[in-house]
Short mmCIF file of C-alpha atoms in Angstrom, two decimals:
data_model
loop_
_atom_site.label_atom_id
_atom_site.label_comp_id
_atom_site.label_asym_id
_atom_site.label_seq_id
_atom_site.Cartn_x
_atom_site.Cartn_y
_atom_site.Cartn_z
CA MET G 1 -12.78 15.28 -16.78
CA LYS G 2 -15.71 14.36 -14.61
CA GLU G 3 -14.40 11.17 -13.53
CA GLU G 4 -11.07 12.27 -12.35
CA THR G 5 -12.48 14.56 -10.18
CA ASN G 6 -14.68 11.86 -8.70
CA TYR G 7 -11.76 9.62 -8.25
CA ILE G 8 -12.23 8.97 -4.19
CA ASN G 9 -15.54 7.95 -4.58
CA ILE G 10 -15.29 5.86 -7.93
CA ASN G 11 -11.86 4.48 -5.95
CA LYS G 12 -13.76 4.05 -2.44
CA GLN G 13 -16.65 1.78 -4.37
CA THR G 14 -14.25 -0.38 -5.90
CA TRP G 15 -12.41 -1.00 -2.25
CA ASN G 16 -15.57 -1.41 -0.57
CA ASN G 17 -16.38 -4.40 -3.09
CA LYS G 18 -13.28 -5.82 -2.97
CA THR G 19 -13.20 -6.32 0.89
CA ASP G 20 -15.24 -9.41 1.30
CA VAL G 21 -13.75 -10.54 -1.49
CA HIS G 22 -10.35 -10.45 -0.27
CA ILE G 23 -11.33 -11.49 3.20
CA ASP G 24 -12.09 -15.07 2.11
CA SER G 25 -9.14 -15.30 -0.60
CA GLU G 26 -6.19 -17.65 0.12
CA PHE G 27 -4.33 -14.35 -1.01
CA TYR G 28 -5.11 -12.94 2.42
CA ASP G 29 -5.01 -16.22 4.30
CA MET G 30 -7.38 -14.78 7.20
CA LYS G 31 -7.46 -18.26 9.06
CA GLY G 32 -3.70 -17.90 9.30
CA PHE G 33 -4.04 -14.36 10.49
CA LEU G 34 -6.53 -15.09 13.27
CA ASP G 35 -4.49 -17.85 14.54
CA GLY G 36 -1.15 -15.62 14.96
CA LYS G 37 0.42 -15.30 11.56
CA SER G 38 2.19 -12.44 10.91
CA THR G 39 1.65 -10.13 7.39
CA LEU G 40 4.65 -8.48 7.33
CA ASN G 41 7.38 -9.41 5.28
CA SER G 42 11.43 -9.25 5.60
CA ILE G 43 11.60 -6.12 3.40
CA GLU G 44 9.67 -4.16 6.12
CA LEU G 45 10.67 -5.69 9.23
CA GLU G 46 14.44 -4.86 8.33
CA LEU G 47 13.62 -1.31 8.55
CA LEU G 48 10.94 -1.19 11.51
CA GLU G 49 13.19 -3.13 13.76
CA ASP G 50 12.05 -3.03 17.25
CA ILE G 51 8.51 -1.37 17.56
CA SER G 52 7.27 -2.56 20.94
CA GLY G 53 6.08 0.66 22.88
CA LYS G 54 6.19 2.69 19.37
CA ASN G 55 3.00 4.85 18.24
CA ILE G 56 2.42 3.72 14.65
CA LEU G 57 0.28 5.19 12.40
CA HIS G 58 -0.49 2.99 9.52
CA LEU G 59 -2.04 5.00 6.11
CA GLN G 60 -3.73 2.64 3.59
CA CYS G 61 -4.35 -0.18 6.00
CA HIS G 62 -7.16 -1.85 4.14
CA PHE G 63 -8.89 -4.29 6.28
CA GLY G 64 -5.96 -3.89 8.71
CA GLN G 65 -3.90 -7.23 8.77
CA ASP G 66 -0.51 -5.43 9.13
CA THR G 67 -1.97 -2.70 11.66
CA MET G 68 -3.40 -5.64 13.97
CA THR G 69 0.45 -7.32 13.38
CA PHE G 70 1.74 -3.93 14.85
CA SER G 71 -0.51 -4.18 18.09
CA ARG G 72 0.52 -8.08 18.25
CA MET G 73 4.58 -7.04 18.21
CA GLY G 74 3.58 -4.54 20.88
CA ALA G 75 2.82 -1.43 19.14
CA LYS G 76 -0.12 1.51 19.70
CA ALA G 77 -1.10 0.98 16.06
CA THR G 78 -3.77 3.34 14.28
CA GLY G 79 -5.17 2.41 10.64
CA ILE G 80 -6.30 4.57 8.50
CA ASP G 81 -8.42 3.97 5.08
CA LEU G 82 -10.79 5.14 2.54
CA SER G 83 -13.14 2.25 2.49
CA ASP G 84 -15.74 2.34 5.34
CA LYS G 85 -16.41 -1.30 4.71
CA ALA G 86 -12.67 -2.31 4.95
CA ILE G 87 -12.56 -0.44 8.45
CA GLU G 88 -15.87 -1.98 9.47
CA ARG G 89 -14.21 -5.47 8.98
CA ALA G 90 -11.42 -4.34 10.64
CA ARG G 91 -12.84 -3.12 13.70
CA GLU G 92 -14.58 -6.78 13.94
CA PHE G 93 -11.25 -8.45 13.57
CA ALA G 94 -9.71 -6.30 15.93
CA THR G 95 -12.88 -6.79 18.61
CA LYS G 96 -12.72 -10.66 17.94
CA LEU G 97 -8.70 -10.80 18.70
CA ASN G 98 -9.02 -8.45 21.72
CA LEU G 99 -6.67 -5.78 20.44
CA ASP G 100 -6.41 -2.51 21.09
CA THR G 101 -5.92 -1.22 17.66
CA THR G 102 -7.42 1.96 16.65
CA PHE G 103 -9.34 2.05 12.82
CA VAL G 104 -10.26 5.33 11.24
CA CYS G 105 -11.99 5.57 8.01
CA CYS G 106 -11.35 8.67 5.87
CA ASP G 107 -9.22 10.00 2.63
CA ILE G 108 -5.80 10.14 3.75
CA TYR G 109 -5.34 13.75 2.50
CA ASP G 110 -8.20 14.42 5.21
CA THR G 111 -6.40 12.54 8.03
CA PRO G 112 -5.31 15.75 10.04
CA LYS G 113 -8.79 16.62 10.33
CA TYR G 114 -9.70 13.18 11.99
CA ILE G 115 -6.31 12.38 14.14
CA ASP G 116 -4.69 14.98 16.69
CA GLU G 117 -1.63 13.25 17.66
CA LYS G 118 1.85 13.00 16.51
CA PHE G 119 3.26 9.36 15.80
CA ASP G 120 6.68 7.53 16.21
CA ILE G 121 6.44 5.71 13.13
CA VAL G 122 4.00 6.37 9.80
CA PHE G 123 3.86 3.55 7.59
CA THR G 124 2.66 2.39 3.99
CA SER G 125 3.13 -0.38 1.89
CA TYR G 126 2.31 -2.29 -1.04
CA GLY G 127 0.08 -0.79 -3.74
CA THR G 128 -0.75 2.59 -2.11
CA ILE G 129 0.69 5.57 -3.64
CA GLY G 130 -0.70 4.99 -7.05
CA TRP G 131 -4.24 6.04 -6.06
CA PHE G 132 -2.96 9.88 -5.06
CA PRO G 133 -2.79 12.44 -8.12
CA ASP G 134 -0.31 15.02 -5.61
CA LEU G 135 2.51 13.61 -3.77
CA ASP G 136 3.14 16.71 -2.28
CA LYS G 137 -0.29 16.62 -0.04
CA TRP G 138 0.41 12.96 0.41
CA ALA G 139 3.77 13.52 1.78
CA LYS G 140 2.69 16.72 3.67
CA VAL G 141 0.31 14.32 5.54
CA VAL G 142 3.36 11.93 6.57
CA SER G 143 5.43 14.64 7.61
CA HIS G 144 2.49 16.48 9.81
CA PHE G 145 2.27 12.87 11.77
CA LEU G 146 5.57 12.38 12.55
CA LYS G 147 7.44 13.34 16.07
CA PRO G 148 10.69 15.32 15.64
CA ASP G 149 12.90 12.39 14.62
CA GLY G 150 9.78 10.15 13.84
CA LYS G 151 10.86 7.37 11.55
CA PHE G 152 8.58 7.06 7.92
CA ILE G 153 8.82 3.50 6.52
CA MET G 154 7.26 2.69 3.31
CA ALA G 155 7.71 -0.46 0.90
CA ASP G 156 5.94 -0.52 -2.36
CA PHE G 157 5.47 -1.95 -5.89
CA HIS G 158 8.42 -0.37 -7.98
CA PRO G 159 6.95 2.26 -10.64
CA VAL G 160 8.80 0.42 -13.59
CA VAL G 161 6.19 -2.65 -13.01
CA TRP G 162 3.44 -0.17 -13.41
CA MET G 163 4.72 0.90 -17.20
CA TYR G 164 3.75 -2.73 -18.53
CA ASP G 165 0.48 -4.39 -19.68
CA ASN G 166 -1.35 -6.56 -17.36
CA ASP G 167 0.48 -9.54 -19.37
CA PHE G 168 3.87 -8.11 -19.36
CA LYS G 169 3.96 -8.46 -23.12
CA GLU G 170 4.62 -4.20 -23.92
CA VAL G 171 5.52 -0.81 -22.55
CA PHE G 172 2.03 0.24 -22.16
CA TYR G 173 1.94 3.11 -19.55
CA ASN G 174 4.26 6.11 -19.05
CA TYR G 175 6.96 5.99 -16.24
CA PHE G 176 6.15 9.45 -15.48
CA ASN G 177 2.64 11.21 -13.71
CA VAL G 178 1.46 12.81 -17.23
CA GLU G 179 -2.21 11.73 -16.36
CA PRO G 180 -4.65 9.76 -14.55
CA ILE G 181 -4.76 6.01 -15.63
CA ILE G 182 -8.92 5.16 -16.03
CA GLU G 183 -9.26 1.18 -16.33
CA GLU G 184 -11.97 -1.29 -16.17
CA GLU G 185 -10.82 -4.30 -14.21
CA THR G 186 -12.53 -8.11 -13.85
CA GLY G 187 -11.25 -9.60 -11.14
CA THR G 188 -9.05 -8.50 -7.97
CA TYR G 189 -5.37 -9.36 -7.67
CA ALA G 190 -6.47 -11.39 -4.60
CA GLU G 191 -9.07 -13.51 -6.63
CA LYS G 192 -8.18 -13.16 -9.98
CA ASP G 193 -11.31 -15.08 -10.94
CA ALA G 194 -13.68 -13.43 -8.86
CA GLU G 195 -17.09 -12.15 -10.04
CA LEU G 196 -15.78 -8.36 -9.49
CA SER G 197 -15.81 -5.91 -12.21
CA ALA G 198 -14.80 -2.21 -11.45
CA LYS G 199 -13.45 1.14 -12.73
CA THR G 200 -9.91 2.39 -11.00
CA ILE G 201 -8.70 5.90 -11.50
CA GLY G 202 -4.76 5.85 -10.51
CA TRP G 203 -1.54 7.60 -11.43
CA ASN G 204 1.98 6.41 -11.97
CA HIS G 205 4.69 8.28 -9.94
CA PRO G 206 8.67 7.69 -10.28
CA ILE G 207 11.09 7.41 -7.81
CA SER G 208 12.16 10.90 -7.98
CA GLU G 209 8.41 12.27 -7.68
CA ILE G 210 8.24 9.86 -4.41
CA LEU G 211 11.72 10.87 -3.10
CA ASN G 212 11.58 14.69 -3.71
CA SER G 213 8.09 14.68 -1.90
CA LEU G 214 9.21 13.46 1.10
CA ILE G 215 12.70 15.54 1.11
CA ASN G 216 10.67 18.65 0.54
CA ASN G 217 8.32 18.24 2.98
CA GLY G 218 10.92 17.61 5.85
CA LEU G 219 12.08 14.02 6.04
CA GLU G 220 15.50 13.29 5.73
CA ILE G 221 16.13 9.88 3.32
CA ASN G 222 18.21 7.38 5.51
CA CYS G 223 18.06 4.26 3.25
CA PHE G 224 16.29 3.63 -0.14
CA ASN G 225 16.36 0.06 -1.24
CA GLU G 226 14.99 -1.91 -4.78
CA TYR G 227 14.50 -5.51 -5.08
CA ASP G 228 14.36 -7.79 -8.00
CA TYR G 229 11.21 -9.68 -6.85
CA SER G 230 7.68 -9.61 -5.21
CA PRO G 231 6.81 -11.08 -1.69
CA TYR G 232 3.25 -11.40 -3.35
CA ASN G 233 2.31 -13.52 -5.98
CA CYS G 234 -0.37 -10.39 -7.05
CA PHE G 235 0.78 -10.02 -10.81
CA ASN G 236 0.35 -12.13 -14.12
CA GLU G 237 2.88 -14.43 -15.34
CA THR G 238 5.03 -14.92 -12.51
CA GLU G 239 7.41 -17.43 -11.21
CA GLU G 240 8.16 -18.65 -7.55
CA PHE G 241 12.20 -18.74 -7.63
CA GLU G 242 11.88 -19.26 -3.74
CA PRO G 243 9.54 -19.52 -1.25
CA ASN G 244 7.26 -15.99 -1.22
CA LYS G 245 9.43 -14.44 -3.79
CA PHE G 246 8.02 -13.91 -7.09
CA ARG G 247 9.28 -12.69 -10.67
CA ILE G 248 8.04 -12.21 -14.03
CA LYS G 249 9.02 -15.30 -15.92
CA GLN G 250 9.95 -13.58 -19.04
CA PHE G 251 11.98 -10.70 -17.26
CA GLY G 252 13.73 -12.88 -14.31
CA ASN G 253 15.65 -10.79 -12.24
CA LYS G 254 16.48 -7.90 -14.97
CA ILE G 255 13.87 -5.37 -13.52
CA PRO G 256 13.12 -3.87 -9.94
CA MET G 257 9.80 -4.84 -8.62
CA VAL G 258 9.72 -3.48 -5.02
CA TYR G 259 11.50 -0.45 -3.38
CA SER G 260 11.67 0.24 0.19
CA ILE G 261 12.24 3.62 1.77
CA LYS G 262 13.11 4.84 5.43
CA GLY G 263 13.16 8.49 6.28
CA THR G 264 13.12 10.83 9.65
CA LYS G 265 11.35 13.93 10.25
CA LYS G 266 13.82 16.41 11.06
#
């Protein structure tokens, strides 16, 4: 299928188109961030612990808010993203904030061609691995960049969430990675009424595929957690049951919405 083989260019264009809309959105609260607000959640902070002085590689950083938050926390941070528009804006914000944060634009699979160093921590979070057809190639990149005993930290939306249609009325997609999911979407999770229309190509990955890809590429899994809420109000049909904790109304706490992983490079 031609669209599938061209998924990188299709998705890159979509994320380029979303970048400025996201920067201007209430969801990303750029003013708050520029004024010093941290963009990290307790889910990932508990796994990261003290990162002062650590060298961190942030995969799929969008326009770099979390990456720059790492810099503010005393880490030496490098952010990678497919979208040249997002990386351009990330560099602008880092300069404005006088932060020594590095940003590189490339496809994640190609990152070893662009960076020649090892890291204490490799980090990725929220809405990331669904853009990859092959998790073994992704995990090879994670493993490649970690120093011996380096830590991999990940938080993402649970694959159970991606089984449902947009309004959570029926199980619409396969839990397992059986085929590319090609969608035409309007708006964006950060600004649902935005005048955006875009094609996306993604893949669902079950938990077993995620964990085994990491294990098979030399990581020891130290911790795997599941959460019955999302720290972001980015889905339809949600309710906020505690500050900054969102669930699907009709499901309550019956389904997992987020998971996190901590692994160590052997």
